[in-house]
mmCIF file of C-alpha atoms in Angstrom:
data_model
loop_
_atom_site.group_PDB
_atom_site.id
_atom_site.type_symbol
_atom_site.label_atom_id
_atom_site.label_comp_id
_atom_site.label_asym_id
_atom_site.label_seq_id
_atom_site.Cartn_x
_atom_site.Cartn_y
_atom_site.Cartn_z
ATOM 1 C CA UNK V 1 21.606 -84.299 -0.588
ATOM 2 C CA UNK V 2 25.142 -84.393 -1.972
ATOM 3 C CA UNK V 3 25.329 -81.490 -4.418
ATOM 4 C CA UNK V 4 28.634 -82.744 -5.818
ATOM 5 C CA UNK V 5 26.900 -85.141 -8.166
ATOM 6 C CA UNK V 6 24.170 -82.886 -9.551
ATOM 7 C CA UNK V 7 24.057 -80.548 -12.510
ATOM 8 C CA UNK V 8 23.881 -76.806 -11.889
ATOM 9 C CA UNK V 9 20.199 -76.793 -12.864
ATOM 10 C CA UNK V 10 19.409 -79.616 -10.433
ATOM 11 C CA UNK V 11 21.188 -77.740 -7.649
ATOM 12 C CA UNK V 12 19.213 -74.556 -8.430
ATOM 13 C CA UNK V 13 15.983 -76.560 -8.394
ATOM 14 C CA UNK V 14 16.833 -78.052 -4.995
ATOM 15 C CA UNK V 15 17.821 -74.646 -3.595
ATOM 16 C CA UNK V 16 14.513 -73.251 -4.825
ATOM 17 C CA UNK V 17 12.567 -76.087 -3.232
ATOM 18 C CA UNK V 18 14.363 -75.606 0.081
ATOM 19 C CA UNK V 19 13.887 -71.850 -0.013
ATOM 20 C CA UNK V 20 10.170 -72.233 -0.691
ATOM 21 C CA UNK V 21 9.913 -74.541 2.307
ATOM 22 C CA UNK V 22 11.735 -71.982 4.484
ATOM 23 C CA UNK V 23 9.467 -69.185 3.208
ATOM 24 C CA UNK V 24 6.325 -71.151 3.989
ATOM 25 C CA UNK V 25 7.677 -72.132 7.423
ATOM 26 C CA UNK V 26 8.265 -68.412 8.062
ATOM 27 C CA UNK V 27 4.595 -67.764 7.213
ATOM 28 C CA UNK V 28 5.325 -65.492 4.252
ATOM 29 C CA UNK V 29 3.445 -65.485 0.986
ATOM 30 C CA UNK V 30 5.560 -64.571 -2.016
ATOM 31 C CA UNK V 31 3.815 -61.198 -2.153
ATOM 32 C CA UNK V 32 4.436 -60.481 1.545
ATOM 33 C CA UNK V 33 8.076 -61.470 1.230
ATOM 34 C CA UNK V 34 8.479 -59.263 -1.825
ATOM 35 C CA UNK V 35 7.024 -56.312 0.041
ATOM 36 C CA UNK V 36 9.169 -57.031 3.126
ATOM 37 C CA UNK V 37 12.465 -57.354 1.203
ATOM 38 C CA UNK V 38 12.037 -55.122 -1.828
ATOM 39 C CA UNK V 39 12.780 -58.136 -4.029
ATOM 40 C CA UNK V 40 10.148 -58.593 -6.717
ATOM 41 C CA UNK V 41 7.645 -61.436 -6.502
ATOM 42 C CA UNK V 42 8.830 -62.486 -9.958
ATOM 43 C CA UNK V 43 12.368 -62.936 -8.610
ATOM 44 C CA UNK V 44 11.058 -65.029 -5.718
ATOM 45 C CA UNK V 45 9.075 -67.139 -8.185
ATOM 46 C CA UNK V 46 12.223 -67.588 -10.287
ATOM 47 C CA UNK V 47 14.223 -68.727 -7.252
ATOM 48 C CA UNK V 48 11.554 -71.173 -6.138
ATOM 49 C CA UNK V 49 11.248 -72.457 -9.700
ATOM 50 C CA UNK V 50 14.940 -73.268 -9.899
ATOM 51 C CA UNK V 51 16.114 -70.293 -11.948
ATOM 52 C CA UNK V 52 19.125 -68.204 -11.054
ATOM 53 C CA UNK V 53 18.803 -64.875 -9.259
ATOM 54 C CA UNK V 54 21.385 -62.347 -8.091
ATOM 55 C CA UNK V 55 23.350 -63.128 -4.951
ATOM 56 C CA UNK V 56 22.246 -59.807 -3.416
ATOM 57 C CA UNK V 57 18.598 -60.794 -3.816
ATOM 58 C CA UNK V 58 19.301 -64.302 -2.560
ATOM 59 C CA UNK V 59 20.993 -62.984 0.591
ATOM 60 C CA UNK V 60 18.154 -60.504 1.220
ATOM 61 C CA UNK V 61 15.622 -63.326 0.923
ATOM 62 C CA UNK V 62 17.618 -65.639 3.200
ATOM 63 C CA UNK V 63 17.835 -62.850 5.772
ATOM 64 C CA UNK V 64 14.060 -62.336 5.647
ATOM 65 C CA UNK V 65 13.310 -66.000 6.357
ATOM 66 C CA UNK V 66 15.980 -66.066 9.085
ATOM 67 C CA UNK V 67 18.384 -68.356 7.239
ATOM 68 C CA UNK V 68 21.233 -65.979 6.398
ATOM 69 C CA UNK V 69 23.400 -67.597 9.087
ATOM 70 C CA UNK V 70 23.167 -70.859 7.152
ATOM 71 C CA UNK V 71 25.671 -69.300 4.752
ATOM 72 C CA UNK V 72 28.332 -69.886 7.402
ATOM 73 C CA UNK V 73 28.236 -73.546 6.374
ATOM 74 C CA UNK V 74 29.690 -72.625 2.989
ATOM 75 C CA UNK V 75 31.518 -69.399 3.803
ATOM 76 C CA UNK V 76 34.059 -69.361 6.604
ATOM 77 C CA UNK V 77 33.936 -65.667 7.443
ATOM 78 C CA UNK V 78 36.837 -66.055 9.874
ATOM 79 C CA UNK V 79 38.993 -66.509 6.782
ATOM 80 C CA UNK V 80 38.271 -63.000 5.513
ATOM 81 C CA UNK V 81 40.901 -60.358 6.110
ATOM 82 C CA UNK V 82 39.788 -57.358 8.131
ATOM 83 C CA UNK V 83 41.061 -54.406 6.039
ATOM 84 C CA UNK V 84 41.650 -52.251 9.122
ATOM 85 C CA UNK V 85 43.699 -54.949 10.859
ATOM 86 C CA UNK V 86 45.655 -55.588 7.672
ATOM 87 C CA UNK V 87 46.425 -51.864 7.301
ATOM 88 C CA UNK V 88 47.608 -51.623 10.927
ATOM 89 C CA UNK V 89 49.720 -54.737 10.448
ATOM 90 C CA UNK V 90 51.357 -53.247 7.355
ATOM 91 C CA UNK V 91 52.042 -49.985 9.220
ATOM 92 C CA UNK V 92 53.657 -51.890 12.071
ATOM 93 C CA UNK V 93 55.798 -53.815 9.607
ATOM 94 C CA UNK V 94 57.031 -50.650 7.884
ATOM 95 C CA UNK V 95 57.981 -49.020 11.239
ATOM 96 C CA UNK V 96 60.366 -51.813 12.177
ATOM 97 C CA UNK V 97 64.001 -50.887 11.998
ATOM 98 C CA UNK V 98 66.082 -53.032 9.727
ATOM 99 C CA UNK V 99 69.768 -53.535 10.389
#
């Protein structure tokens, strides 16, 4: 499905349908998944019904049904800056002698 040509509501509905399929394939009922993740059953129902939920809840649910790595298709984590590396880089830059 090419999401580029759908409304936001249609995309949410499709995401909900796909999540429900993943939940069922993982052998979770909504109630079991809610208990496992700490996300309310109502929130899971909202997601599967095509309503918006928080990203934190969405990620927790994806993790529970073993699909969190699918996010790598939309998020290139190699692009993120490692704060520690950036700090060390800045320190190295400031130590250089300028003539």
